[in-house]
CSV table of C-alpha atoms in Angstrom, one decimal:
chain,number,residue,atom,x,y,z
A,1,MET,CA,-1.8,-10.0,19.8
A,2,ARG,CA,-2.3,-7.5,17.8
A,3,PHE,CA,-3.5,-7.2,13.9
A,4,ALA,CA,-2.0,-4.6,11.3
A,5,ILE,CA,-3.0,-5.0,7.3
A,6,SER,CA,-0.5,-4.1,4.4
A,7,TYR,CA,-1.8,-2.3,1.6
A,8,SER,CA,-0.7,-3.0,-2.3
A,9,THR,CA,-0.4,-0.3,-4.6
A,10,ALA,CA,0.0,-3.5,-7.4
A,11,ALA,CA,-3.2,-2.1,-9.5
A,12,GLY,CA,-1.6,1.5,-9.2
A,13,LEU,CA,-2.0,4.5,-7.0
A,14,ASP,CA,-5.0,6.0,-6.4
A,15,PRO,CA,-6.0,8.3,-3.9
A,16,ASP,CA,-9.5,7.4,-2.7
A,17,ARG,CA,-8.6,3.8,-2.8
A,18,LEU,CA,-6.0,4.2,-0.5
A,19,VAL,CA,-8.2,6.5,1.8
A,20,ALA,CA,-11.4,4.1,1.1
A,21,PHE,CA,-9.0,0.8,2.4
A,22,ALA,CA,-7.3,3.1,5.1
A,23,ARG,CA,-10.7,4.3,6.8
A,24,GLN,CA,-11.8,0.6,6.5
A,25,ALA,CA,-9.0,-0.9,8.2
A,26,GLU,CA,-9.4,1.8,10.7
A,27,GLU,CA,-13.3,1.1,11.0
A,28,CYS,CA,-12.5,-2.8,11.4
A,29,GLY,CA,-10.2,-2.7,14.4
A,30,PHE,CA,-6.7,-3.0,12.7
A,31,GLU,CA,-3.8,-1.4,15.2
A,32,GLY,CA,-1.9,-0.2,12.1
A,33,MET,CA,-1.5,-0.3,8.2
A,34,TYR,CA,1.4,-1.1,6.1
A,35,LEU,CA,3.4,0.1,3.0
A,36,PRO,CA,6.3,-1.4,1.4
A,37,GLU,CA,8.9,0.3,-1.0
A,38,HIS,CA,11.6,0.1,-3.8
A,39,VAL,CA,12.7,2.8,-5.0
A,40,VAL,CA,13.5,1.9,-8.3
A,41,LEU,CA,13.2,-1.5,-10.4
A,42,TYR,CA,14.5,-2.6,-13.8
A,43,PRO,CA,13.9,-5.4,-16.4
A,44,GLY,CA,15.3,-8.3,-14.8
A,45,ALA,CA,15.0,-7.5,-11.1
A,46,ALA,CA,14.1,-10.3,-9.1
A,47,LEU,CA,13.8,-12.0,-5.6
A,48,GLY,CA,14.2,-15.3,-5.3
A,49,GLY,CA,11.7,-17.0,-8.2
A,50,PHE,CA,9.6,-13.7,-8.2
A,51,GLU,CA,10.6,-11.2,-10.9
A,52,PHE,CA,9.5,-7.8,-10.5
A,53,PRO,CA,7.5,-6.7,-13.6
A,54,PRO,CA,9.3,-3.3,-14.3
A,55,ALA,CA,6.1,-0.9,-14.5
A,56,LEU,CA,5.0,-2.6,-11.1
A,57,PRO,CA,4.3,0.8,-8.8
A,58,TYR,CA,5.7,1.6,-6.1
A,59,PRO,CA,4.6,4.8,-4.8
A,60,ASP,CA,6.8,6.5,-1.5
A,61,PRO,CA,5.1,4.9,1.2
A,62,LEU,CA,5.9,7.6,3.7
A,63,ASP,CA,4.3,10.2,1.5
A,64,CYS,CA,1.4,7.8,1.1
A,65,LEU,CA,1.3,7.2,5.1
A,66,ALA,CA,1.5,11.2,5.6
A,67,PHE,CA,-1.8,11.0,2.9
A,68,VAL,CA,-3.6,8.5,5.2
A,69,ALA,CA,-3.1,10.1,8.1
A,70,ALA,CA,-5.1,12.4,7.1
A,71,ALA,CA,-8.0,11.0,6.8
A,72,THR,CA,-7.5,8.8,9.2
A,73,ARG,CA,-7.6,9.3,13.7
A,74,ARG,CA,-6.4,6.1,15.2
A,75,LEU,CA,-4.9,3.9,12.9
A,76,LEU,CA,-0.9,3.4,13.5
A,77,LEU,CA,1.3,3.8,10.3
A,78,GLY,CA,4.1,1.4,9.5
A,79,THR,CA,6.6,0.5,6.6
A,80,ALA,CA,7.6,-2.9,5.7
A,81,VAL,CA,9.7,-2.4,4.3
A,82,LEU,CA,11.4,1.2,4.2
A,83,LEU,CA,14.8,0.5,2.4
A,84,LEU,CA,17.4,2.1,5.2
A,85,PRO,CA,20.2,2.3,3.1
A,86,TYR,CA,18.8,4.2,0.2
A,87,HIS,CA,17.7,7.1,2.7
A,88,HIS,CA,20.4,9.9,3.8
A,89,PRO,CA,19.2,9.7,8.0
A,90,VAL,CA,19.8,13.5,8.5
A,91,VAL,CA,16.6,14.0,5.8
A,92,LEU,CA,14.6,10.9,7.1
A,93,ALA,CA,14.7,12.0,10.5
A,94,LYS,CA,13.3,15.2,10.0
A,95,ARG,CA,10.4,13.0,7.3
A,96,LEU,CA,9.9,10.3,10.0
A,97,ALA,CA,9.2,13.4,13.1
A,98,THR,CA,7.0,15.4,10.7
A,99,ILE,CA,4.8,12.6,9.8
A,100,ASP,CA,4.4,11.8,13.5
A,101,VAL,CA,3.9,15.1,14.9
A,102,LEU,CA,1.2,15.5,12.1
A,103,SER,CA,-0.5,12.4,12.6
A,104,GLY,CA,-0.8,12.5,16.7
A,105,GLY,CA,2.0,10.4,17.2
A,106,ARG,CA,1.0,7.8,14.8
A,107,MET,CA,4.3,6.8,12.7
A,108,ARG,CA,5.0,3.8,15.3
A,109,LEU,CA,5.3,0.7,13.1
A,110,LEU,CA,8.2,2.1,11.0
A,111,THR,CA,10.1,-1.5,9.5
A,112,VAL,CA,13.5,-0.8,8.1
A,113,GLY,CA,15.5,-3.3,5.9
A,114,LEU,CA,18.3,-3.3,3.4
A,115,GLY,CA,17.1,-4.5,0.2
A,116,THR,CA,18.0,-7.4,-2.0
A,117,LEU,CA,18.4,-5.3,-5.2
A,118,PRO,CA,21.8,-4.5,-6.3
A,119,GLY,CA,20.4,-2.7,-9.5
A,120,GLU,CA,18.4,-0.8,-7.2
A,121,ALA,CA,21.8,-0.1,-5.0
A,122,GLU,CA,24.0,0.9,-7.7
A,123,ALA,CA,21.3,3.7,-9.0
A,124,MET,CA,21.3,5.2,-5.2
A,125,GLY,CA,24.9,5.1,-5.1
A,126,VAL,CA,25.2,2.9,-2.5
A,127,ASP,CA,27.4,-0.3,-2.1
A,128,PHE,CA,25.5,-3.0,-1.8
A,129,GLY,CA,27.8,-4.8,0.1
A,130,SER,CA,27.9,-2.2,2.6
A,131,ARG,CA,24.6,-1.5,2.7
A,132,GLY,CA,24.4,-3.6,6.2
A,133,ARG,CA,26.7,-1.2,8.0
A,134,ARG,CA,25.0,1.7,6.6
A,135,ALA,CA,21.5,0.7,8.0
A,136,ASP,CA,23.2,0.3,11.2
A,137,GLU,CA,24.7,3.4,11.4
A,138,ALA,CA,21.3,5.2,10.1
A,139,ILE,CA,19.9,4.0,13.1
A,140,GLU,CA,22.4,5.5,15.3
A,141,VAL,CA,21.7,8.8,13.3
A,142,LEU,CA,18.0,8.9,13.1
A,143,ARG,CA,17.9,8.1,17.4
A,144,LEU,CA,20.9,10.9,17.8
A,145,LEU,CA,18.9,13.4,16.0
A,146,TRP,CA,15.8,12.7,17.6
A,147,ALA,CA,17.1,13.1,21.5
A,148,GLY,CA,19.4,15.4,20.9
A,149,ASP,CA,19.0,19.2,22.1
A,150,GLU,CA,19.6,22.5,21.5
A,151,THR,CA,22.7,22.1,22.0
A,152,GLY,CA,22.7,20.0,19.2
A,153,VAL,CA,24.7,16.8,18.5
A,154,SER,CA,27.5,15.1,16.8
A,155,PHE,CA,28.3,11.8,15.0
A,156,ALA,CA,31.2,10.6,13.3
A,157,GLY,CA,30.4,7.4,10.9
A,158,GLU,CA,32.1,5.5,8.2
A,159,PHE,CA,29.0,6.6,6.1
A,160,PHE,CA,27.7,9.7,7.8
A,161,GLY,CA,29.4,12.6,9.9
A,162,PHE,CA,28.1,15.9,11.1
A,163,ASP,CA,28.6,18.5,14.5
A,164,ARG,CA,26.4,19.7,16.7
A,165,LEU,CA,23.6,19.8,14.3
A,166,THR,CA,19.7,20.2,15.5
A,167,SER,CA,16.7,18.6,14.2
A,168,TYR,CA,13.2,19.5,14.6
A,169,PRO,CA,10.3,19.0,14.9
A,170,LYS,CA,10.4,16.0,17.3
A,171,PRO,CA,8.6,13.1,17.3
A,172,HIS,CA,4.9,13.6,19.1
A,173,GLU,CA,5.3,13.4,23.0
A,174,ALA,CA,8.4,11.2,22.5
A,175,ALA,CA,12.5,11.3,22.4
A,176,GLY,CA,12.2,8.8,19.5
A,177,LEU,CA,10.2,6.5,17.1
A,178,PRO,CA,10.3,2.9,17.8
A,179,VAL,CA,12.7,1.3,14.9
A,180,HIS,CA,11.4,-2.3,13.9
A,181,VAL,CA,14.2,-4.6,11.8
A,182,GLY,CA,12.7,-6.0,9.0
A,183,GLY,CA,14.6,-9.0,6.7
A,184,SER,CA,14.5,-12.5,6.3
A,185,SER,CA,18.6,-13.7,7.5
A,186,ARG,CA,20.1,-13.9,10.6
A,187,ALA,CA,22.2,-10.9,10.3
A,188,ALA,CA,19.2,-9.5,10.0
A,189,ALA,CA,18.0,-10.9,13.3
A,190,ARG,CA,20.9,-9.7,15.1
A,191,ARG,CA,20.6,-6.3,14.0
A,192,ALA,CA,17.2,-6.4,15.3
A,193,GLY,CA,18.5,-7.5,18.9
A,194,ARG,CA,21.4,-4.8,19.0
A,195,LEU,CA,19.3,-2.0,17.2
A,196,GLY,CA,15.9,-2.6,17.0
A,197,ASP,CA,12.8,-2.2,19.0
A,198,GLY,CA,10.8,-5.3,17.4
A,199,TYR,CA,12.1,-7.9,14.5
A,200,PHE,CA,9.8,-8.1,11.3
A,201,PRO,CA,11.2,-11.1,9.1
A,202,GLY,CA,9.5,-12.5,6.0
A,203,GLY,CA,11.2,-14.8,3.6
A,204,SER,CA,10.1,-18.3,3.3
A,205,LEU,CA,11.5,-19.9,5.9
A,206,THR,CA,11.7,-23.2,8.1
A,207,ALA,CA,9.8,-23.2,11.3
A,208,GLU,CA,13.4,-24.1,12.8
A,209,GLU,CA,14.8,-20.9,11.1
A,210,ARG,CA,12.6,-18.7,12.4
A,211,ALA,CA,12.5,-20.1,15.7
A,212,ALA,CA,16.4,-19.8,15.6
A,213,GLN,CA,16.3,-16.2,14.3
A,214,TRP,CA,13.9,-15.1,16.9
A,215,GLU,CA,16.7,-16.9,19.5
A,216,LEU,CA,19.6,-15.1,18.1
A,217,ALA,CA,17.9,-11.6,17.8
A,218,ARG,CA,16.8,-11.9,21.7
A,219,LYS,CA,20.6,-13.2,22.5
A,220,ALA,CA,21.9,-10.2,20.9
A,221,ALA,CA,19.7,-7.5,22.6
A,222,VAL,CA,21.0,-9.8,25.9
A,223,GLU,CA,24.7,-9.3,24.8
A,224,ALA,CA,24.3,-5.4,23.7
A,225,GLY,CA,22.9,-4.8,27.5
A,226,ARG,CA,18.9,-4.7,26.4
A,227,ASP,CA,16.2,-6.1,27.5
A,228,PRO,CA,15.1,-9.0,25.2
A,229,GLY,CA,11.7,-8.8,26.5
A,230,ALA,CA,11.1,-5.3,25.4
A,231,LEU,CA,11.7,-6.9,21.7
A,232,GLU,CA,8.1,-6.9,19.9
A,233,TYR,CA,8.1,-9.7,17.1
A,234,THR,CA,6.0,-9.1,14.0
A,235,ARG,CA,4.9,-11.7,11.6
A,236,TRP,CA,3.2,-12.3,8.2
A,237,GLY,CA,0.1,-14.1,8.8
A,238,SER,CA,-3.0,-14.9,6.2
A,239,ILE,CA,-6.3,-13.1,6.5
A,240,ASP,CA,-7.8,-16.3,6.0
A,241,MET,CA,-5.9,-17.4,9.6
A,242,SER,CA,-7.7,-19.6,12.1
A,243,ALA,CA,-7.6,-18.5,16.2
A,244,GLU,CA,-5.7,-21.9,16.7
A,245,ARG,CA,-3.0,-21.0,14.2
A,246,VAL,CA,-3.1,-17.4,15.4
A,247,ALA,CA,-2.8,-19.1,18.8
A,248,ALA,CA,0.5,-20.8,17.6
A,249,PHE,CA,2.0,-17.7,16.8
A,250,ALA,CA,1.6,-16.4,20.3
A,251,ALA,CA,3.4,-19.4,21.7
A,252,GLN,CA,6.4,-18.8,19.5
A,253,GLY,CA,6.8,-15.0,20.9
A,254,VAL,CA,4.5,-13.3,18.1
A,255,THR,CA,3.1,-9.7,18.9
A,256,ARG,CA,1.7,-8.8,16.1
A,257,ILE,CA,0.4,-10.1,12.6
A,258,VAL,CA,0.3,-8.4,9.4
A,259,VAL,CA,-2.1,-9.9,7.0
A,260,SER,CA,-3.2,-8.4,3.4
A,261,PRO,CA,-6.2,-9.4,1.2
A,262,PHE,CA,-6.2,-12.0,-1.6
A,263,SER,CA,-8.0,-9.7,-3.6
A,264,ALA,CA,-7.5,-6.9,-5.6
A,265,ASP,CA,-11.2,-5.8,-5.6
A,266,PRO,CA,-11.9,-3.0,-3.2
A,267,ALA,CA,-15.5,-4.3,-2.5
A,268,GLU,CA,-13.9,-7.9,-1.7
A,269,GLN,CA,-11.0,-6.3,0.5
A,270,HIS,CA,-13.4,-4.8,2.6
A,271,ALA,CA,-15.4,-8.2,3.2
A,272,GLU,CA,-12.4,-9.7,3.9
A,273,MET,CA,-11.3,-7.2,6.4
A,274,SER,CA,-15.0,-7.1,7.9
A,275,ALA,CA,-14.6,-10.7,8.1
A,276,PHE,CA,-11.3,-11.0,9.6
A,277,ALA,CA,-12.1,-8.5,12.1
A,278,ARG,CA,-15.6,-10.1,13.4
A,279,ARG,CA,-13.7,-13.4,13.4
A,280,PHE,CA,-11.2,-11.7,15.9
A,281,GLY,CA,-13.3,-9.3,17.8
A,282,LEU,CA,-11.2,-6.6,16.4
A,283,SER,CA,-13.9,-3.8,16.3
């Protein structure tokens, strides 16, 4: 089992605090660090029963991860989730490859999702109903550009099209970057199986629905001619979770658990991370 940690910017974006958190996570032995994304919020924006405060700070996760990369040496860099329909994949391919090169190959926990706020899609000029198809195409474009050589690559889709483009730099020591799929729907599970390198479900789902979605992802991989055994399975966990709970996750096929500190106080966050690391022998 691998363990990663998520950083919340709800208290604001303080560069010293961000770096201290990342360095502590690295020192404790966490595999990687995740940041969330919202491009914009607005009064009344809500997910389930939670209404987002309009002034809740959501800095750009890729800019933050580049900043973290410069202050760390081993920590893998992740998003949970990057709202893929709101990024042009031609620009995104270069941004991600650049971070990967500058970090020495650590942009490895990219998780993409669709977004759930209609107003956010409208602000970005994206049709809310077609964002799934747009994300599918974007994943194809990212991989095509990363794998292409100096002769260029071409693409003709519903949303994106180009002829004989070259995109450099390439990701560090690889033809491409892993793309994990996040979400809490069966459509997300199928997308993970068809196109993703892993599935990272969120949401408040029953144990039965989670198991059904993971099996659906594996089935979709088989139907697409892909190896279901190569799919990574990431889940949210609690920073106070027990060894028994981790074993139960492993029995469900989970390969990575991502936790978040309960406290907003930096000193208490560090204590929580250290206690977790000692409990599972991370460092």
